[in-house]
């Protein structure tokens, strides 16, 4: 068995190879002056089972193309099996047709990963786990919440978990179970054409004295959690904190959250954003799925 480090592996490839005692090989790659990616397998993979680690954090399209090129190359050079470990799965939020005629992006991505040669797919905290059924092979899901809970538990005294929308209710419940505390969730509406969001709290208890932990799968622009943090503070929260699996942190998200007095921001290393935040390593949780 060989662990193959892709062009975006965030060190997870190195840790996985140590944990499972498999040889680590790194793909050779470069980018041509016109922006096209070049990928080469530096050693023979013939007859091997290969675990490829390639996340699809920003720049998503580049990392996806490099994922596709790598999977097919692994198969072409004679590997017997490819397991694609994609800690952050880009395009996962477009998992249905919200407006007529839209591409169901996650379906395309998962079909491509499979048809290029990966028979097993492993990812961390998918946006909607049901959408992984678009992958025709074996699927394994890594739950980062226990590790994230241990980290946030170090800094909060009276936790209360709040999901920013109905879709996050299950996630909020899971995190609350880890922290042995109560949870609730907000209501979010998104204008499907402009992308504008409205978040509101309905029937929430007073949060006076509580350290509120907002939990989401992805923090992108920070807009959702900014609105959620305002609601939490307006209900008397002692502090507001953020726990999320995938910290994309684009368009000044970190600054926005800090300005809104969000205290702790904890994510996983499925994505390593440009700005520094506390990231928990999820290699151990991935290793148990192999
Ligand atoms: C959407 O439903 C997701 O779960 C996240 O809430 C969303 O992607 C966060 O995006 P942003 O940080 O841009 O509000």
CSV table of C-alpha atoms and ligand atoms in Angstrom, one decimal:
chain,number,residue,atom,x,y,z
A,1,UNK,CA,0.0,0.0,0.0
A,2,UNK,CA,1.3,3.5,-0.9
A,3,UNK,CA,0.2,6.9,0.3
A,4,UNK,CA,0.4,9.3,-2.5
A,5,UNK,CA,0.6,13.0,-1.6
A,6,UNK,CA,-1.2,15.1,-4.1
A,7,UNK,CA,-0.5,18.8,-4.9
A,8,UNK,CA,-2.7,19.9,-2.0
A,9,UNK,CA,-2.5,17.6,0.9
A,10,UNK,CA,-1.9,19.9,4.0
A,11,UNK,CA,0.6,17.4,5.5
A,12,UNK,CA,-2.2,14.8,6.0
A,13,UNK,CA,-0.4,12.5,3.5
A,14,UNK,CA,2.7,12.5,5.6
A,15,UNK,CA,0.9,11.8,8.9
A,16,UNK,CA,-1.3,9.1,7.3
A,17,UNK,CA,1.8,7.2,6.0
A,18,UNK,CA,3.3,7.3,9.4
A,19,UNK,CA,0.1,6.2,11.2
A,20,UNK,CA,-0.6,3.3,8.9
A,21,UNK,CA,3.1,2.4,8.2
A,22,UNK,CA,2.8,2.8,4.4
A,23,UNK,CA,5.4,4.2,2.1
A,24,UNK,CA,4.9,7.9,1.2
A,25,UNK,CA,5.3,9.1,-2.4
A,26,UNK,CA,4.7,12.7,-3.5
A,27,UNK,CA,3.4,13.5,-7.0
A,28,UNK,CA,5.7,15.5,-9.1
A,29,UNK,CA,4.0,18.6,-10.4
A,30,UNK,CA,4.5,22.0,-11.9
A,31,UNK,CA,2.3,24.7,-13.5
A,32,UNK,CA,3.1,25.8,-17.1
A,33,UNK,CA,3.4,29.5,-17.8
A,34,UNK,CA,-0.1,29.6,-19.2
A,35,UNK,CA,-1.6,28.1,-16.0
A,36,UNK,CA,-2.0,24.5,-17.0
A,37,UNK,CA,-1.0,21.8,-14.5
A,38,UNK,CA,1.5,19.0,-15.1
A,39,UNK,CA,1.4,15.8,-13.0
A,40,UNK,CA,3.8,12.9,-13.0
A,41,UNK,CA,4.0,9.7,-10.9
A,42,UNK,CA,7.7,9.8,-9.7
A,43,UNK,CA,8.0,6.0,-9.1
A,44,UNK,CA,6.3,2.8,-10.1
A,45,UNK,CA,2.8,2.2,-8.7
A,46,UNK,CA,2.2,-0.9,-10.7
A,47,UNK,CA,0.4,-3.6,-8.7
A,48,UNK,CA,0.0,-1.3,-5.7
A,49,UNK,CA,-3.0,-0.1,-3.8
A,50,UNK,CA,-2.8,3.7,-3.7
A,51,UNK,CA,-4.3,6.1,-1.2
A,52,UNK,CA,-4.3,9.5,-2.8
A,53,UNK,CA,-4.6,12.5,-0.5
A,54,UNK,CA,-5.7,15.7,-2.3
A,55,UNK,CA,-8.0,18.3,-0.8
A,56,UNK,CA,-9.9,20.7,-3.0
A,57,UNK,CA,-9.5,23.9,-1.0
A,58,UNK,CA,-9.1,27.2,-2.9
A,59,UNK,CA,-8.0,27.4,-5.6
A,60,UNK,CA,-10.6,24.7,-6.1
A,61,UNK,CA,-10.6,24.4,-9.8
A,62,UNK,CA,-6.8,24.0,-10.0
A,63,UNK,CA,-6.8,21.4,-7.1
A,64,UNK,CA,-9.7,19.6,-8.7
A,65,UNK,CA,-8.0,19.3,-12.1
A,66,UNK,CA,-4.9,18.1,-10.4
A,67,UNK,CA,-7.0,15.5,-8.5
A,68,UNK,CA,-8.5,14.3,-11.8
A,69,UNK,CA,-5.1,14.1,-13.6
A,70,UNK,CA,-3.6,12.2,-10.6
A,71,UNK,CA,-6.3,9.6,-10.3
A,72,UNK,CA,-6.2,8.7,-13.9
A,73,UNK,CA,-2.4,8.6,-14.0
A,74,UNK,CA,-2.3,6.3,-10.9
A,75,UNK,CA,-4.6,3.9,-12.8
A,76,UNK,CA,-2.7,4.3,-16.1
A,77,UNK,CA,0.6,3.2,-14.5
A,78,UNK,CA,-1.0,0.0,-13.3
A,79,UNK,CA,-2.2,0.5,-9.7
A,80,UNK,CA,-4.7,-2.1,-8.6
A,81,UNK,CA,-6.9,0.2,-6.4
A,82,UNK,CA,-7.2,3.9,-5.8
A,83,UNK,CA,-8.7,5.4,-2.7
A,84,UNK,CA,-9.3,9.1,-3.0
A,85,UNK,CA,-9.0,11.0,0.3
A,86,UNK,CA,-10.5,14.4,-0.4
A,87,UNK,CA,-10.7,16.1,3.0
A,88,UNK,CA,-12.6,19.1,1.7
A,89,UNK,CA,-14.9,18.4,-1.2
A,90,UNK,CA,-15.4,21.5,-3.3
A,91,UNK,CA,-18.7,22.2,-5.0
A,92,UNK,CA,-20.5,20.2,-2.4
A,93,UNK,CA,-23.1,22.9,-1.7
A,94,UNK,CA,-24.5,22.8,-5.2
A,95,UNK,CA,-26.0,19.4,-4.5
A,96,UNK,CA,-29.4,20.0,-6.2
A,97,UNK,CA,-31.1,22.2,-8.7
A,98,UNK,CA,-32.2,25.3,-6.8
A,99,UNK,CA,-33.1,27.1,-10.0
A,100,UNK,CA,-34.2,25.4,-13.2
A,101,UNK,CA,-31.3,24.4,-15.5
A,102,UNK,CA,-28.6,24.5,-12.9
A,103,UNK,CA,-25.7,22.0,-13.0
A,104,UNK,CA,-25.7,19.7,-10.0
A,105,UNK,CA,-22.0,20.3,-9.4
A,106,UNK,CA,-21.3,17.7,-6.7
A,107,UNK,CA,-22.8,15.0,-8.9
A,108,UNK,CA,-20.4,15.9,-11.7
A,109,UNK,CA,-17.3,16.0,-9.4
A,110,UNK,CA,-18.1,12.7,-7.7
A,111,UNK,CA,-18.9,10.9,-11.0
A,112,UNK,CA,-15.6,12.1,-12.4
A,113,UNK,CA,-13.6,10.9,-9.4
A,114,UNK,CA,-15.1,7.5,-9.8
A,115,UNK,CA,-15.0,7.2,-13.6
A,116,UNK,CA,-11.3,8.2,-13.6
A,117,UNK,CA,-10.5,5.2,-11.5
A,118,UNK,CA,-11.1,5.8,-7.7
A,119,UNK,CA,-13.2,3.0,-6.3
A,120,UNK,CA,-13.3,4.4,-2.7
A,121,UNK,CA,-13.9,8.0,-1.7
A,122,UNK,CA,-13.2,9.4,1.8
A,123,UNK,CA,-14.1,12.9,2.8
A,124,UNK,CA,-14.6,15.0,6.0
A,125,UNK,CA,-17.9,16.4,7.2
A,126,UNK,CA,-19.7,16.7,3.9
A,127,UNK,CA,-22.3,19.5,3.4
A,128,UNK,CA,-25.1,17.0,3.0
A,129,UNK,CA,-24.0,13.3,3.5
A,130,UNK,CA,-26.9,12.1,1.2
A,131,UNK,CA,-25.2,13.8,-1.8
A,132,UNK,CA,-22.3,11.4,-1.5
A,133,UNK,CA,-24.7,8.8,-3.0
A,134,UNK,CA,-23.7,10.3,-6.3
A,135,UNK,CA,-20.4,8.5,-5.9
A,136,UNK,CA,-21.0,5.0,-7.4
A,137,UNK,CA,-18.3,3.3,-5.4
A,138,UNK,CA,-17.5,2.9,-1.7
A,139,UNK,CA,-17.9,6.0,0.5
A,140,UNK,CA,-16.5,6.7,3.9
A,141,UNK,CA,-17.2,9.8,6.0
A,142,UNK,CA,-14.8,11.3,8.6
A,143,UNK,CA,-16.4,13.0,11.6
A,144,UNK,CA,-14.2,15.9,12.8
A,145,UNK,CA,-16.6,17.0,15.6
A,146,UNK,CA,-15.1,15.0,18.5
A,147,UNK,CA,-11.7,16.5,17.8
A,148,UNK,CA,-13.1,20.0,17.4
A,149,UNK,CA,-15.2,19.6,20.6
A,150,UNK,CA,-12.1,18.6,22.6
A,151,UNK,CA,-10.3,21.8,21.3
A,152,UNK,CA,-13.2,24.2,22.0
A,153,UNK,CA,-13.8,22.6,25.4
A,154,UNK,CA,-10.4,23.9,26.5
A,155,UNK,CA,-11.6,27.5,26.3
A,156,UNK,CA,-15.3,27.6,27.1
A,157,UNK,CA,-16.9,27.4,30.5
A,158,UNK,CA,-20.7,27.2,29.9
A,159,UNK,CA,-21.2,25.9,26.3
A,160,UNK,CA,-24.3,26.3,24.3
A,161,UNK,CA,-24.2,25.1,20.6
A,162,UNK,CA,-26.1,27.0,17.9
A,163,UNK,CA,-26.4,26.0,14.3
A,164,UNK,CA,-26.8,28.9,11.9
A,165,UNK,CA,-29.6,27.2,9.9
A,166,UNK,CA,-31.9,24.2,9.9
A,167,UNK,CA,-29.4,22.3,7.8
A,168,UNK,CA,-26.9,22.6,10.7
A,169,UNK,CA,-29.4,21.3,13.3
A,170,UNK,CA,-28.0,17.7,13.2
A,171,UNK,CA,-24.5,19.0,13.3
A,172,UNK,CA,-25.3,21.2,16.3
A,173,UNK,CA,-26.9,18.2,18.1
A,174,UNK,CA,-23.8,16.1,17.4
A,175,UNK,CA,-21.5,18.8,18.8
A,176,UNK,CA,-23.7,19.4,21.8
A,177,UNK,CA,-23.6,15.7,22.6
A,178,UNK,CA,-19.8,15.8,22.6
A,179,UNK,CA,-19.8,18.8,24.9
A,180,UNK,CA,-22.7,17.5,27.0
A,181,UNK,CA,-24.7,20.8,26.6
A,182,UNK,CA,-27.9,22.1,25.0
A,183,UNK,CA,-28.2,23.2,21.4
A,184,UNK,CA,-30.6,25.0,19.1
A,185,UNK,CA,-30.5,26.4,15.6
A,186,UNK,CA,-31.4,29.5,13.6
A,187,UNK,CA,-33.4,30.0,10.4
A,188,UNK,CA,-31.6,31.1,7.3
A,189,UNK,CA,-33.0,32.2,4.0
A,190,UNK,CA,-30.9,32.7,0.9
A,191,UNK,CA,-32.0,34.6,-2.2
A,192,UNK,CA,-31.0,32.1,-4.8
A,193,UNK,CA,-30.3,34.8,-7.4
A,194,UNK,CA,-28.4,37.4,-5.4
A,195,UNK,CA,-26.9,35.1,-2.8
A,196,UNK,CA,-28.1,37.5,-0.1
A,197,UNK,CA,-28.9,35.8,3.3
A,198,UNK,CA,-31.2,36.6,6.2
A,199,UNK,CA,-30.7,34.8,9.5
A,200,UNK,CA,-33.2,34.9,12.3
A,201,UNK,CA,-33.7,33.3,15.7
A,202,UNK,CA,-37.2,31.9,16.4
A,203,UNK,CA,-38.2,30.8,19.9
A,204,UNK,CA,-34.6,30.7,21.2
A,205,UNK,CA,-34.0,30.7,25.0
A,206,UNK,CA,-32.0,33.5,26.7
A,207,UNK,CA,-28.3,32.9,26.2
A,208,UNK,CA,-27.2,35.0,29.1
A,209,UNK,CA,-24.0,33.8,30.6
A,210,UNK,CA,-23.5,31.1,28.0
A,211,UNK,CA,-20.4,30.6,25.8
A,212,UNK,CA,-22.2,30.1,22.5
A,213,UNK,CA,-20.5,27.9,19.9
A,214,UNK,CA,-21.7,28.4,16.4
A,215,UNK,CA,-21.1,25.3,14.4
A,216,UNK,CA,-21.1,25.0,10.6
A,217,UNK,CA,-19.6,22.7,7.9
A,218,UNK,CA,-18.0,25.6,6.0
A,219,UNK,CA,-17.0,29.2,6.7
A,220,UNK,CA,-16.7,30.9,3.4
A,221,UNK,CA,-17.3,34.7,3.4
A,222,UNK,CA,-18.3,34.5,7.1
A,223,UNK,CA,-21.6,36.2,6.3
A,224,UNK,CA,-23.8,33.4,7.8
A,225,UNK,CA,-21.9,33.3,11.1
A,226,UNK,CA,-21.6,37.0,11.3
A,227,UNK,CA,-25.4,37.3,11.4
A,228,UNK,CA,-25.6,34.3,13.8
A,229,UNK,CA,-23.1,35.9,16.2
A,230,UNK,CA,-25.2,39.2,16.3
A,231,UNK,CA,-28.2,37.2,17.3
A,232,UNK,CA,-26.3,35.2,19.9
A,233,UNK,CA,-24.9,38.4,21.5
A,234,UNK,CA,-28.3,40.1,21.3
A,235,UNK,CA,-29.7,37.2,23.4
A,236,UNK,CA,-27.1,37.8,26.1
A,237,UNK,CA,-24.2,35.4,25.2
A,238,UNK,CA,-21.1,35.8,27.3
A,239,UNK,CA,-19.0,34.9,24.4
A,240,UNK,CA,-19.5,33.7,20.8
A,241,UNK,CA,-17.1,31.1,19.3
A,242,UNK,CA,-17.0,29.3,15.9
A,243,UNK,CA,-16.3,25.7,15.2
A,244,UNK,CA,-16.4,24.5,11.6
A,245,UNK,CA,-14.9,21.7,9.6
A,246,UNK,CA,-13.7,23.7,6.6
A,247,UNK,CA,-12.3,27.2,7.0
A,248,UNK,CA,-12.3,28.6,3.5
A,249,UNK,CA,-12.2,32.2,5.0
A,250,UNK,CA,-12.5,34.2,1.8
A,251,UNK,CA,-13.3,38.0,1.4
A,252,UNK,CA,-12.1,39.0,4.8
A,253,UNK,CA,-14.2,36.5,6.7
A,254,UNK,CA,-11.7,36.3,9.6
A,255,UNK,CA,-11.6,40.0,10.1
A,256,UNK,CA,-15.4,40.3,9.9
A,257,UNK,CA,-15.8,37.6,12.6
A,258,UNK,CA,-13.1,39.2,14.9
A,259,UNK,CA,-14.8,42.6,14.5
A,260,UNK,CA,-18.1,41.0,15.6
A,261,UNK,CA,-16.3,39.9,18.8
A,262,UNK,CA,-16.1,36.2,17.9
A,263,UNK,CA,-13.5,34.8,20.4
A,264,UNK,CA,-12.3,31.4,19.3
A,265,UNK,CA,-12.3,30.1,15.7
A,266,UNK,CA,-11.5,26.4,15.4
A,267,UNK,CA,-11.4,24.4,12.2
A,268,UNK,CA,-9.8,21.3,10.8
A,269,UNK,CA,-6.8,21.0,8.4
A,270,UNK,CA,-9.1,19.8,5.6
A,271,UNK,CA,-8.5,23.4,4.4
A,272,UNK,CA,-5.5,25.5,5.3
A,273,UNK,CA,-6.6,29.1,4.7
A,274,UNK,CA,-4.3,32.0,4.0
A,275,UNK,CA,-5.0,33.6,7.4
A,276,UNK,CA,-3.9,31.8,10.6
A,277,UNK,CA,-6.6,30.1,12.6
A,278,UNK,CA,-6.5,27.2,15.1
A,279,UNK,CA,-6.7,24.0,12.9
A,280,UNK,CA,-7.1,20.5,14.4
A,281,UNK,CA,-5.4,17.7,12.5
A,282,UNK,CA,-7.8,15.1,11.3
A,283,UNK,CA,-5.3,12.5,10.0
A,284,UNK,CA,-6.0,10.1,12.9
A,285,UNK,CA,-9.7,10.1,12.1
A,286,UNK,CA,-9.0,9.5,8.4
A,287,UNK,CA,-6.5,6.7,9.2
A,288,UNK,CA,-9.1,4.6,11.0
A,289,UNK,CA,-11.2,4.6,7.8
A,290,UNK,CA,-8.4,3.0,5.8
B,1,LIG,C1,-24.4,26.6,3.6
B,1,LIG,O1,-25.5,26.1,3.8
B,1,LIG,C2,-23.2,26.2,4.4
B,1,LIG,O2,-23.5,25.2,5.4
B,1,LIG,C3,-22.5,27.4,5.1
B,1,LIG,O3,-23.4,27.9,6.1
B,1,LIG,C4,-22.1,28.5,4.1
B,1,LIG,O4,-21.4,27.9,3.1
B,1,LIG,C5,-21.3,29.5,4.8
B,1,LIG,O5,-21.0,30.5,3.8
B,1,LIG,P1,-20.7,32.0,4.2
B,1,LIG,O6,-19.5,31.9,5.2
B,1,LIG,O7,-20.2,32.6,2.9
B,1,LIG,O8,-21.9,32.6,4.8
